[in-house]
Tab-separated table of C-alpha atoms and ligand atoms in Angstrom:
chain	number	residue	atom	x	y	z
A	1	UNK	CA	-13.070	-5.974	11.198
A	2	UNK	CA	-11.662	-9.094	9.027
A	3	UNK	CA	-12.697	-12.318	7.656
A	4	UNK	CA	-9.444	-14.722	9.719
A	5	UNK	CA	-11.061	-15.785	12.336
A	6	UNK	CA	-10.321	-19.271	14.880
A	7	UNK	CA	-13.509	-21.896	13.937
A	8	UNK	CA	-12.984	-25.101	15.516
A	9	UNK	CA	-9.585	-24.797	16.403
A	10	UNK	CA	-8.351	-24.145	12.926
A	11	UNK	CA	-7.417	-20.682	11.385
A	12	UNK	CA	-10.602	-19.545	8.444
A	13	UNK	CA	-10.118	-17.142	5.786
A	14	UNK	CA	-13.785	-16.692	5.314
A	15	UNK	CA	-14.971	-20.203	4.762
A	16	UNK	CA	-11.034	-21.917	4.204
A	17	UNK	CA	-9.015	-23.119	5.795
A	18	UNK	CA	-5.861	-21.835	5.798
A	19	UNK	CA	-4.211	-25.788	6.889
A	20	UNK	CA	-6.269	-26.489	3.445
A	21	UNK	CA	-4.436	-23.253	1.262
A	22	UNK	CA	-1.215	-24.794	2.192
A	23	UNK	CA	-1.887	-28.503	1.138
A	24	UNK	CA	-2.975	-27.256	-2.400
A	25	UNK	CA	-0.447	-24.812	-3.095
A	26	UNK	CA	2.145	-25.242	-0.463
A	27	UNK	CA	4.372	-22.615	2.349
A	28	UNK	CA	5.363	-19.824	2.402
A	29	UNK	CA	1.838	-18.588	0.865
A	30	UNK	CA	0.003	-14.926	0.533
A	31	UNK	CA	-4.008	-15.590	1.226
A	32	UNK	CA	-5.943	-12.510	0.693
A	33	UNK	CA	-9.707	-12.547	1.774
A	34	UNK	CA	-11.924	-10.950	-0.734
A	35	UNK	CA	-14.506	-9.840	1.776
A	36	UNK	CA	-12.162	-8.046	4.212
A	37	UNK	CA	-11.076	-5.536	0.502
A	38	UNK	CA	-14.584	-4.757	0.374
A	39	UNK	CA	-15.461	-4.459	3.176
A	40	UNK	CA	-12.700	-1.926	3.530
A	41	UNK	CA	-13.188	-0.441	0.705
A	42	UNK	CA	-16.630	0.100	1.697
A	43	UNK	CA	-16.305	0.728	5.093
A	44	UNK	CA	-13.449	3.555	4.020
A	45	UNK	CA	-15.589	5.279	1.106
A	46	UNK	CA	-19.699	5.424	2.506
A	47	UNK	CA	-17.203	7.432	5.978
A	48	UNK	CA	-16.583	9.463	3.681
A	49	UNK	CA	-20.163	10.345	1.725
A	50	UNK	CA	-21.759	10.497	5.433
A	51	UNK	CA	-18.966	13.042	6.470
A	52	UNK	CA	-20.534	14.917	3.639
A	53	UNK	CA	-17.086	14.852	0.821
A	54	UNK	CA	-19.785	14.091	-1.482
A	55	UNK	CA	-18.809	11.375	-4.171
A	56	UNK	CA	-15.133	10.885	-3.531
A	57	UNK	CA	-12.188	9.134	-5.867
A	58	UNK	CA	-10.902	6.363	-4.000
A	59	UNK	CA	-7.568	5.131	-5.996
A	60	UNK	CA	-6.368	2.645	-3.967
A	61	UNK	CA	-2.602	3.031	-3.176
A	62	UNK	CA	-1.153	0.018	-6.008
A	63	UNK	CA	1.404	0.422	-3.852
A	64	UNK	CA	0.502	-1.862	-1.103
A	65	UNK	CA	-0.689	-4.838	-3.054
A	66	UNK	CA	-0.039	-4.591	-7.096
A	67	UNK	CA	-1.827	-8.461	-7.730
A	68	UNK	CA	-4.245	-7.572	-10.939
A	69	UNK	CA	-6.854	-10.398	-8.973
A	70	UNK	CA	-6.955	-7.978	-5.657
A	71	UNK	CA	-6.724	-5.129	-8.138
A	72	UNK	CA	-9.434	-5.962	-9.939
A	73	UNK	CA	-12.120	-6.850	-6.548
A	74	UNK	CA	-11.645	-3.060	-5.639
A	75	UNK	CA	-12.118	-1.609	-9.402
A	76	UNK	CA	-15.271	-3.798	-9.706
A	77	UNK	CA	-16.173	-1.504	-6.321
A	78	UNK	CA	-15.752	1.294	-8.091
A	79	UNK	CA	-11.859	1.823	-6.717
A	80	UNK	CA	-9.411	4.151	-8.270
A	81	UNK	CA	-5.689	3.090	-8.894
A	82	UNK	CA	-3.373	5.497	-7.293
A	83	UNK	CA	0.042	4.711	-9.542
A	84	UNK	CA	3.881	5.473	-9.064
A	85	UNK	CA	4.871	3.614	-12.950
A	86	UNK	CA	3.951	2.662	-15.584
A	87	UNK	CA	3.778	-0.362	-14.556
A	88	UNK	CA	1.378	-0.078	-11.702
A	89	UNK	CA	-1.314	1.875	-14.523
A	90	UNK	CA	-0.664	-1.372	-16.535
A	91	UNK	CA	-1.352	-3.331	-13.552
A	92	UNK	CA	-4.552	-1.280	-13.155
A	93	UNK	CA	-5.453	-1.007	-16.698
A	94	UNK	CA	-5.577	-5.099	-16.724
A	95	UNK	CA	-7.082	-5.059	-13.651
A	96	UNK	CA	-10.371	-3.670	-15.205
A	97	UNK	CA	-9.583	-0.285	-14.189
A	98	UNK	CA	-10.213	2.715	-16.557
A	99	UNK	CA	-7.962	5.975	-17.169
A	100	UNK	CA	-9.958	7.795	-15.796
A	101	UNK	CA	-10.570	6.054	-12.198
A	102	UNK	CA	-6.191	6.092	-12.556
A	103	UNK	CA	-3.712	8.682	-10.030
A	104	UNK	CA	0.238	9.169	-11.451
A	105	UNK	CA	2.101	10.239	-8.400
A	106	UNK	CA	5.863	9.956	-8.158
A	107	UNK	CA	8.890	12.279	-7.976
A	108	UNK	CA	10.971	10.240	-10.869
A	109	UNK	CA	8.863	10.100	-13.589
A	110	UNK	CA	10.413	9.254	-16.931
A	111	UNK	CA	8.847	10.802	-20.378
A	112	UNK	CA	7.993	7.426	-21.087
A	113	UNK	CA	6.307	7.114	-17.871
A	114	UNK	CA	4.727	10.529	-18.507
A	115	UNK	CA	3.424	9.541	-22.165
A	116	UNK	CA	1.841	6.541	-21.071
A	117	UNK	CA	-0.039	7.559	-18.584
A	118	UNK	CA	-1.458	10.028	-20.592
A	119	UNK	CA	-2.321	8.368	-23.221
A	120	UNK	CA	-4.237	5.902	-20.803
A	121	UNK	CA	-6.260	8.787	-20.257
A	122	UNK	CA	-5.604	9.344	-16.794
A	123	UNK	CA	-7.635	11.081	-13.760
A	124	UNK	CA	-4.444	13.640	-12.813
A	125	UNK	CA	-1.464	13.439	-12.934
A	126	UNK	CA	0.534	14.455	-9.377
A	127	UNK	CA	3.162	17.212	-9.708
A	128	UNK	CA	6.027	16.948	-7.534
A	129	UNK	CA	8.773	19.611	-8.719
A	130	UNK	CA	8.903	22.483	-11.729
A	131	UNK	CA	11.822	20.750	-13.314
A	132	UNK	CA	8.805	18.051	-14.062
A	133	UNK	CA	6.036	19.763	-14.614
A	134	UNK	CA	8.297	21.230	-17.630
A	135	UNK	CA	8.112	17.594	-18.498
A	136	UNK	CA	4.643	17.066	-18.455
A	137	UNK	CA	4.357	20.218	-20.693
A	138	UNK	CA	7.004	19.231	-23.351
A	139	UNK	CA	5.091	15.543	-23.660
A	140	UNK	CA	1.573	16.642	-23.541
A	141	UNK	CA	2.767	18.878	-26.523
A	142	UNK	CA	3.934	16.740	-28.086
A	143	UNK	CA	1.129	14.826	-28.021
A	144	UNK	CA	-1.147	16.924	-29.032
A	145	UNK	CA	-3.017	16.817	-25.298
A	146	UNK	CA	-3.414	18.534	-22.500
A	147	UNK	CA	-2.611	16.960	-19.451
A	148	UNK	CA	-4.472	17.030	-15.884
A	149	UNK	CA	-2.667	17.856	-13.040
A	150	UNK	CA	-2.455	18.296	-9.647
A	151	UNK	CA	0.301	19.837	-7.794
A	152	UNK	CA	1.676	17.549	-4.749
A	153	UNK	CA	2.101	20.007	-1.642
A	154	UNK	CA	4.257	19.726	0.876
A	155	UNK	CA	2.578	20.563	4.242
A	156	UNK	CA	5.594	20.152	6.159
A	157	UNK	CA	4.184	18.289	9.039
A	158	UNK	CA	5.299	14.973	10.545
A	159	UNK	CA	4.042	12.192	10.967
A	160	UNK	CA	3.907	8.180	10.315
A	161	UNK	CA	5.059	5.201	12.121
A	162	UNK	CA	8.413	5.006	11.125
A	163	UNK	CA	11.310	7.881	9.684
A	164	UNK	CA	11.848	6.183	6.220
A	165	UNK	CA	7.670	6.740	5.722
A	166	UNK	CA	7.535	9.889	6.805
A	167	UNK	CA	7.236	12.124	3.914
A	168	UNK	CA	4.924	14.858	4.590
A	169	UNK	CA	8.722	16.782	6.028
A	170	UNK	CA	10.207	19.781	4.121
A	171	UNK	CA	13.309	17.809	3.990
A	172	UNK	CA	11.149	14.987	2.547
A	173	UNK	CA	12.341	14.553	-1.629
A	174	UNK	CA	8.041	15.232	-1.837
A	175	UNK	CA	6.059	17.550	-2.953
A	176	UNK	CA	6.618	21.325	-3.866
A	177	UNK	CA	6.117	24.403	-1.058
A	178	UNK	CA	3.323	27.024	-0.880
A	179	UNK	CA	4.808	29.084	-2.511
A	180	UNK	CA	5.905	26.840	-4.777
A	181	UNK	CA	2.084	25.470	-6.239
A	182	UNK	CA	1.513	28.990	-6.977
A	183	UNK	CA	3.670	30.316	-9.178
A	184	UNK	CA	3.507	27.180	-10.451
A	185	UNK	CA	-0.129	27.064	-10.564
A	186	UNK	CA	-0.302	30.667	-12.135
A	187	UNK	CA	1.938	29.837	-14.751
A	188	UNK	CA	0.179	26.523	-15.608
A	189	UNK	CA	-3.294	28.201	-16.324
A	190	UNK	CA	-1.582	29.681	-18.684
A	191	UNK	CA	-0.552	26.608	-20.539
A	192	UNK	CA	-2.579	25.522	-23.196
A	193	UNK	CA	-1.355	21.990	-22.583
A	194	UNK	CA	-1.306	22.123	-19.070
A	195	UNK	CA	-5.345	21.636	-17.330
A	196	UNK	CA	-4.664	22.166	-13.773
A	197	UNK	CA	-7.004	21.051	-11.729
A	198	UNK	CA	-6.183	21.319	-7.875
A	199	UNK	CA	-3.125	19.789	-5.565
A	200	UNK	CA	-2.640	16.800	-3.308
A	201	UNK	CA	-0.599	15.981	-0.063
A	202	UNK	CA	0.332	12.892	0.779
A	203	UNK	CA	2.078	13.170	4.818
A	204	UNK	CA	3.058	9.797	5.099
A	205	UNK	CA	2.122	5.605	6.594
A	206	UNK	CA	0.331	4.160	9.527
A	207	UNK	CA	-0.458	7.050	11.145
A	208	UNK	CA	-2.414	6.076	14.132
A	209	UNK	CA	-2.487	10.025	15.213
A	210	UNK	CA	-5.510	12.157	13.617
A	211	UNK	CA	-3.641	15.289	14.900
A	212	UNK	CA	-0.782	15.970	11.867
A	213	UNK	CA	-3.140	14.724	9.601
A	214	UNK	CA	-5.450	17.534	10.496
A	215	UNK	CA	-3.045	19.839	10.434
A	216	UNK	CA	-2.266	19.693	6.758
A	217	UNK	CA	-6.154	19.630	5.407
A	218	UNK	CA	-5.635	22.918	6.836
A	219	UNK	CA	-3.129	24.230	5.060
A	220	UNK	CA	-5.061	22.478	2.031
A	221	UNK	CA	-7.976	24.573	2.538
A	222	UNK	CA	-6.298	27.329	3.114
A	223	UNK	CA	-4.235	26.988	-0.107
A	224	UNK	CA	-7.477	25.415	-2.250
A	225	UNK	CA	-8.912	29.083	-1.240
A	226	UNK	CA	-6.097	30.668	-1.554
A	227	UNK	CA	-5.264	30.266	-4.952
A	228	UNK	CA	-8.990	31.041	-5.385
A	229	UNK	CA	-8.951	34.351	-4.698
A	230	UNK	CA	-6.364	34.776	-7.200
A	231	UNK	CA	-8.537	33.925	-9.350
A	232	UNK	CA	-7.410	30.295	-9.916
A	233	UNK	CA	-10.443	27.678	-10.670
A	234	UNK	CA	-9.915	24.636	-8.671
A	235	UNK	CA	-11.415	21.382	-8.613
A	236	UNK	CA	-9.743	19.180	-7.437
A	237	UNK	CA	-8.180	17.933	-3.401
A	238	UNK	CA	-5.938	14.704	-2.993
A	239	UNK	CA	-5.530	14.175	0.366
A	240	UNK	CA	-3.229	11.041	-0.074
A	241	UNK	CA	-3.391	7.946	2.154
A	242	UNK	CA	-1.892	7.329	5.373
A	243	UNK	CA	-4.027	5.811	7.351
A	244	UNK	CA	-2.161	3.405	10.091
A	245	UNK	CA	-4.176	0.235	10.911
A	246	UNK	CA	-4.351	-1.971	14.243
A	247	UNK	CA	-0.748	-4.111	14.414
A	248	UNK	CA	-1.927	-5.542	17.958
A	249	UNK	CA	0.510	-4.055	19.212
A	250	UNK	CA	0.353	-0.387	19.320
A	251	UNK	CA	-3.165	1.550	20.383
A	252	UNK	CA	-5.891	1.332	17.560
A	253	UNK	CA	-4.968	4.278	15.213
A	254	UNK	CA	-8.792	6.033	14.553
A	255	UNK	CA	-11.275	4.614	12.691
A	256	UNK	CA	-11.751	5.577	8.843
A	257	UNK	CA	-14.674	6.994	10.059
A	258	UNK	CA	-13.206	9.311	12.951
A	259	UNK	CA	-11.373	10.604	10.202
A	260	UNK	CA	-13.939	11.176	7.512
A	261	UNK	CA	-15.683	13.356	10.311
A	262	UNK	CA	-12.467	15.192	10.681
A	263	UNK	CA	-11.743	16.007	7.237
A	264	UNK	CA	-15.969	16.546	7.017
A	265	UNK	CA	-15.234	19.033	9.722
A	266	UNK	CA	-12.176	20.493	8.039
A	267	UNK	CA	-13.347	21.185	4.893
A	268	UNK	CA	-17.108	22.098	5.863
A	269	UNK	CA	-18.402	25.034	3.683
A	270	UNK	CA	-15.492	24.537	0.784
A	271	UNK	CA	-18.042	24.058	-2.434
A	272	UNK	CA	-17.280	22.330	-6.169
A	273	UNK	CA	-14.472	20.510	-4.874
A	274	UNK	CA	-13.927	16.425	-6.196
A	275	UNK	CA	-11.736	14.415	-2.949
A	276	UNK	CA	-9.303	12.135	-4.077
A	277	UNK	CA	-7.843	9.609	-1.452
A	278	UNK	CA	-4.597	6.880	-1.926
A	279	UNK	CA	-5.472	4.741	0.663
A	280	UNK	CA	-3.602	1.390	1.018
A	281	UNK	CA	-2.352	0.196	3.910
A	282	UNK	CA	-6.089	0.604	5.990
A	283	UNK	CA	-7.677	-1.479	3.038
A	284	UNK	CA	-5.184	-3.776	1.925
A	285	UNK	CA	-3.422	-5.249	5.492
A	286	UNK	CA	-5.366	-6.635	7.522
A	287	UNK	CA	-7.116	-8.708	4.272
A	288	UNK	CA	-3.754	-10.629	4.426
A	289	UNK	CA	-1.848	-12.805	5.904
A	290	UNK	CA	0.958	-14.993	5.075
A	291	UNK	CA	1.175	-18.611	5.894
A	292	UNK	CA	4.301	-20.404	7.230
A	293	UNK	CA	5.501	-23.814	8.007
A	294	UNK	CA	7.509	-24.894	10.987
A	295	UNK	CA	11.588	-26.034	9.154
A	296	UNK	CA	12.427	-26.852	12.754
A	297	UNK	CA	12.444	-25.662	16.229
A	298	UNK	CA	16.195	-24.894	17.334
A	299	UNK	CA	16.884	-24.411	21.234
A	300	UNK	CA	20.411	-23.207	22.197
A	301	UNK	CA	21.989	-25.043	25.120
A	302	UNK	CA	21.991	-21.932	26.759
A	303	UNK	CA	18.059	-21.861	26.496
A	304	UNK	CA	16.959	-19.310	23.547
A	305	UNK	CA	14.768	-20.782	21.336
A	306	UNK	CA	14.436	-20.767	17.677
A	307	UNK	CA	11.783	-21.605	15.994
A	308	UNK	CA	13.049	-21.658	11.769
A	309	UNK	CA	10.208	-21.603	9.082
A	310	UNK	CA	10.532	-21.496	5.966
A	311	UNK	CA	8.835	-17.502	5.615
A	312	UNK	CA	11.197	-14.849	4.623
A	313	UNK	CA	12.907	-11.781	5.206
A	314	UNK	CA	12.412	-11.684	1.343
A	315	UNK	CA	8.314	-12.702	1.799
A	316	UNK	CA	8.169	-10.217	4.242
A	317	UNK	CA	10.851	-7.433	4.766
A	318	UNK	CA	8.428	-4.959	6.733
A	319	UNK	CA	10.299	-6.258	10.592
A	320	UNK	CA	13.494	-6.681	9.513
A	321	UNK	CA	13.848	-2.752	7.486
A	322	UNK	CA	11.113	-0.974	9.496
A	323	UNK	CA	11.601	-3.270	12.792
A	324	UNK	CA	7.731	-3.877	12.499
A	325	UNK	CA	5.269	-5.922	14.626
A	326	UNK	CA	3.652	-9.042	12.775
A	327	UNK	CA	1.077	-10.342	14.817
A	328	UNK	CA	2.012	-14.796	14.757
A	329	UNK	CA	-0.882	-17.472	14.666
A	330	UNK	CA	-0.488	-20.776	14.592
A	331	UNK	CA	-2.780	-21.985	12.257
A	332	UNK	CA	-4.193	-25.052	14.839
A	333	UNK	CA	-5.069	-23.465	18.267
A	334	UNK	CA	-3.958	-24.929	21.293
A	335	UNK	CA	-4.437	-24.333	24.694
A	336	UNK	CA	-0.266	-25.842	25.068
A	337	UNK	CA	1.589	-22.735	27.976
A	338	UNK	CA	3.253	-20.571	25.368
A	339	UNK	CA	6.456	-20.184	25.386
A	340	UNK	CA	8.420	-17.140	24.334
A	341	UNK	CA	10.702	-17.691	20.847
A	342	UNK	CA	12.682	-15.929	18.572
A	343	UNK	CA	11.238	-16.425	14.680
A	344	UNK	CA	13.139	-16.868	12.052
A	345	UNK	CA	13.731	-17.121	8.047
A	346	UNK	CA	16.209	-19.405	6.277
A	347	UNK	CA	17.636	-16.366	4.980
A	348	UNK	CA	21.813	-16.324	5.648
A	349	UNK	CA	21.045	-12.773	7.718
A	350	UNK	CA	20.699	-12.103	11.466
A	351	UNK	CA	18.536	-9.553	9.991
A	352	UNK	CA	16.025	-12.111	9.167
A	353	UNK	CA	14.132	-12.387	12.123
A	354	UNK	CA	10.662	-11.307	12.063
A	355	UNK	CA	10.631	-11.438	16.074
A	356	UNK	CA	12.503	-12.201	19.246
A	357	UNK	CA	10.973	-13.252	22.245
A	358	UNK	CA	7.720	-14.192	20.965
A	359	UNK	CA	4.987	-16.702	23.174
A	360	UNK	CA	3.928	-18.970	21.413
A	361	UNK	CA	2.301	-22.093	21.726
A	362	UNK	CA	5.362	-25.247	21.781
A	363	UNK	CA	5.024	-25.766	17.849
A	364	UNK	CA	7.257	-28.159	15.792
A	365	UNK	CA	8.197	-29.108	11.999
A	366	UNK	CA	5.264	-29.052	9.861
A	367	UNK	CA	3.232	-27.340	11.821
A	368	UNK	CA	1.360	-24.229	9.669
A	369	UNK	CA	1.724	-20.369	11.218
A	370	UNK	CA	0.160	-16.578	10.041
A	371	UNK	CA	1.356	-13.757	9.653
A	372	UNK	CA	-1.588	-10.936	10.258
A	373	UNK	CA	-1.153	-7.654	9.022
A	374	UNK	CA	0.412	-8.848	6.190
A	375	UNK	CA	-1.511	-7.685	2.619
A	376	UNK	CA	-0.239	-4.813	1.932
A	377	UNK	CA	3.822	-4.216	2.037
A	378	UNK	CA	4.038	-7.229	2.041
A	379	UNK	CA	4.057	-9.593	-1.410
A	380	UNK	CA	4.806	-6.190	-3.975
A	381	UNK	CA	8.057	-6.085	-1.341
A	382	UNK	CA	8.909	-9.431	-2.208
A	383	UNK	CA	12.303	-10.412	-3.463
A	384	UNK	CA	14.246	-13.588	-4.834
A	385	UNK	CA	17.013	-12.816	-2.604
A	386	UNK	CA	18.818	-16.044	-1.996
A	387	UNK	CA	17.296	-16.955	-4.887
A	388	UNK	CA	13.860	-18.031	-3.041
A	389	UNK	CA	11.471	-17.900	-5.940
A	390	UNK	CA	8.709	-15.365	-5.377
A	391	UNK	CA	6.317	-15.557	-3.195
A	392	UNK	CA	2.948	-17.361	-4.067
A	393	UNK	CA	-0.950	-14.992	-3.945
A	394	UNK	CA	-4.103	-16.704	-2.921
A	395	UNK	CA	-6.858	-14.767	-3.019
A	396	UNK	CA	-9.811	-16.288	-1.189
A	397	UNK	CA	-14.035	-16.160	-1.665
A	398	UNK	CA	-15.785	-18.093	0.977
A	399	UNK	CA	-15.562	-21.669	0.217
A	400	UNK	CA	-13.423	-21.421	-2.311
A	401	UNK	CA	-9.523	-20.315	-3.821
A	402	UNK	CA	-7.835	-19.498	-6.164
A	403	UNK	CA	-4.567	-19.101	-6.925
A	404	UNK	CA	-4.104	-15.637	-8.303
A	405	UNK	CA	-0.084	-15.162	-8.372
A	406	UNK	CA	1.409	-19.083	-9.046
A	407	UNK	CA	4.666	-19.741	-7.401
A	408	UNK	CA	7.763	-19.141	-10.011
A	409	UNK	CA	9.945	-22.643	-11.127
A	410	UNK	CA	13.153	-22.963	-10.401
A	411	UNK	CA	13.430	-22.978	-14.207
A	412	UNK	CA	11.887	-19.722	-14.830
A	413	UNK	CA	13.855	-18.610	-11.501
A	414	UNK	CA	16.565	-18.882	-14.021
A	415	UNK	CA	15.088	-18.144	-17.770
A	416	UNK	CA	15.800	-13.925	-17.605
A	417	UNK	CA	19.394	-15.131	-17.022
A	418	UNK	CA	22.277	-15.973	-20.029
A	419	UNK	CA	25.821	-16.783	-19.904
A	420	UNK	CA	27.915	-13.351	-20.893
A	421	UNK	CA	28.592	-14.040	-25.029
A	422	UNK	CA	32.373	-14.970	-23.905
A	423	UNK	CA	31.707	-17.571	-21.754
B	1	LLP	N1	0.187	8.371	-1.791
B	1	LLP	C1	0.937	7.773	-2.018
B	1	LLP	C2	1.724	9.255	-2.730
B	1	LLP	C3	2.232	7.816	-1.428
B	1	LLP	O1	3.434	7.490	-1.063
B	1	LLP	C4	2.159	6.823	-0.367
B	1	LLP	C5	2.987	5.143	0.732
B	1	LLP	C6	0.681	5.862	-0.376
B	1	LLP	C7	-0.435	6.828	-1.042
B	1	LLP	C8	-0.449	5.172	0.928
B	1	LLP	O2	-0.377	4.941	1.801
B	1	LLP	P1	-0.621	4.313	2.638
B	1	LLP	O3	-2.282	4.658	2.537
B	1	LLP	O4	-0.784	2.734	2.488
B	1	LLP	O5	0.294	4.735	4.461
B	1	LLP	N2	6.410	0.140	2.800
B	1	LLP	C9	5.986	0.876	3.993
B	1	LLP	C10	5.013	1.632	3.050
B	1	LLP	C11	5.606	3.512	2.286
B	1	LLP	C12	4.087	3.227	1.676
B	1	LLP	C13	4.954	4.692	0.443
B	1	LLP	N3	3.636	5.301	0.852
B	1	LLP	C14	5.670	-0.227	5.135
B	1	LLP	O6	5.666	-1.687	4.910
B	1	LLP	O7	5.303	0.125	5.641
């Protein structure tokens, strides 16, 4: 459930007409619903608690939506942050999320980033490889600290909405094997600068089927039990993110309640464990839309209709990158007969096509459309390609809204560049 709905023929975000935001801020613009973020976080967390998983650390995957106001909205509810760079840790801290609720993951953490994370007092650093483990131990020793580490294992399970976002197969670059995890855990337990807390996995994103999750989680439980049988202390089990959302073209994915109940069943009787989760999309995707205006409708002599909008692949890259589907809704609803058109942006690439042959009511210059389910992996993946200023973001709360990232001016866009010394 989300808070984008038609009221009296006008698409609203909560109690705010989207047309009001477009008039005040211009388009393209991302619009997020505070109430939807809260609802998704609360539903996810409560489902886990109901399933008997104690008080989990729900660390929102910052990569899905890293706006500081969005992070603050979630952080104020008690959410943690799953981060993959110093920049993301800084964003989480700037949003008031304390180090003890921050998870630091990622396959290529630099020495500087590890030091920054340790000094910020993060809750766990998810170790992805043996060389990384050595580097973490070294940095912790130099700083005179003990690094809280969790081994990310690769459960060799195939899952995810698209090959580019599946992470849990042995051939992917993520995590260590179960055998390595056992050996490295034992080594780390003997190092005074390392504090091995537990194990983690993350098998992919936009997963709409419970089977791969269950297979991976059973293997994780087995790993915890075998590590304990060898005398090691395991107190943290991080089950990653990955739960899919409906993009309106596919069967509904499992609900957080079904997902949590399955985990409750798989983990029944496993004591003295704090569970951690790293959900991104399931919290943020349906809490945001990309609002755009029609520039013109170009009807070709042979009949193909191109609806050219002022948002482009640089603002929302998912359709170009993953062939992903986003529902497109006119902001002013009409009962006119829909017609098939291709929705495209102004960028000079054929790939700048959001969809082909989509049935939409007749639309013309100045009409507003909303790309739905764009709150995750939308603004964060935007660029200035074609020298288009970065798309702004707005957060709605009831009938008020606030610009939480403003549109840069052209001067700001050019400010970091300079002629070469010899020019
Ligand atoms: N934890 C780790 C270690 C991850 O790599 C990811 C996502 C997450 C958590 C969050 O997964 P989620 O709950 O959002 O599925 N740009 C792509 C998605 C890439 C996901 C990468 N990792 C897209 O637009 O579909």
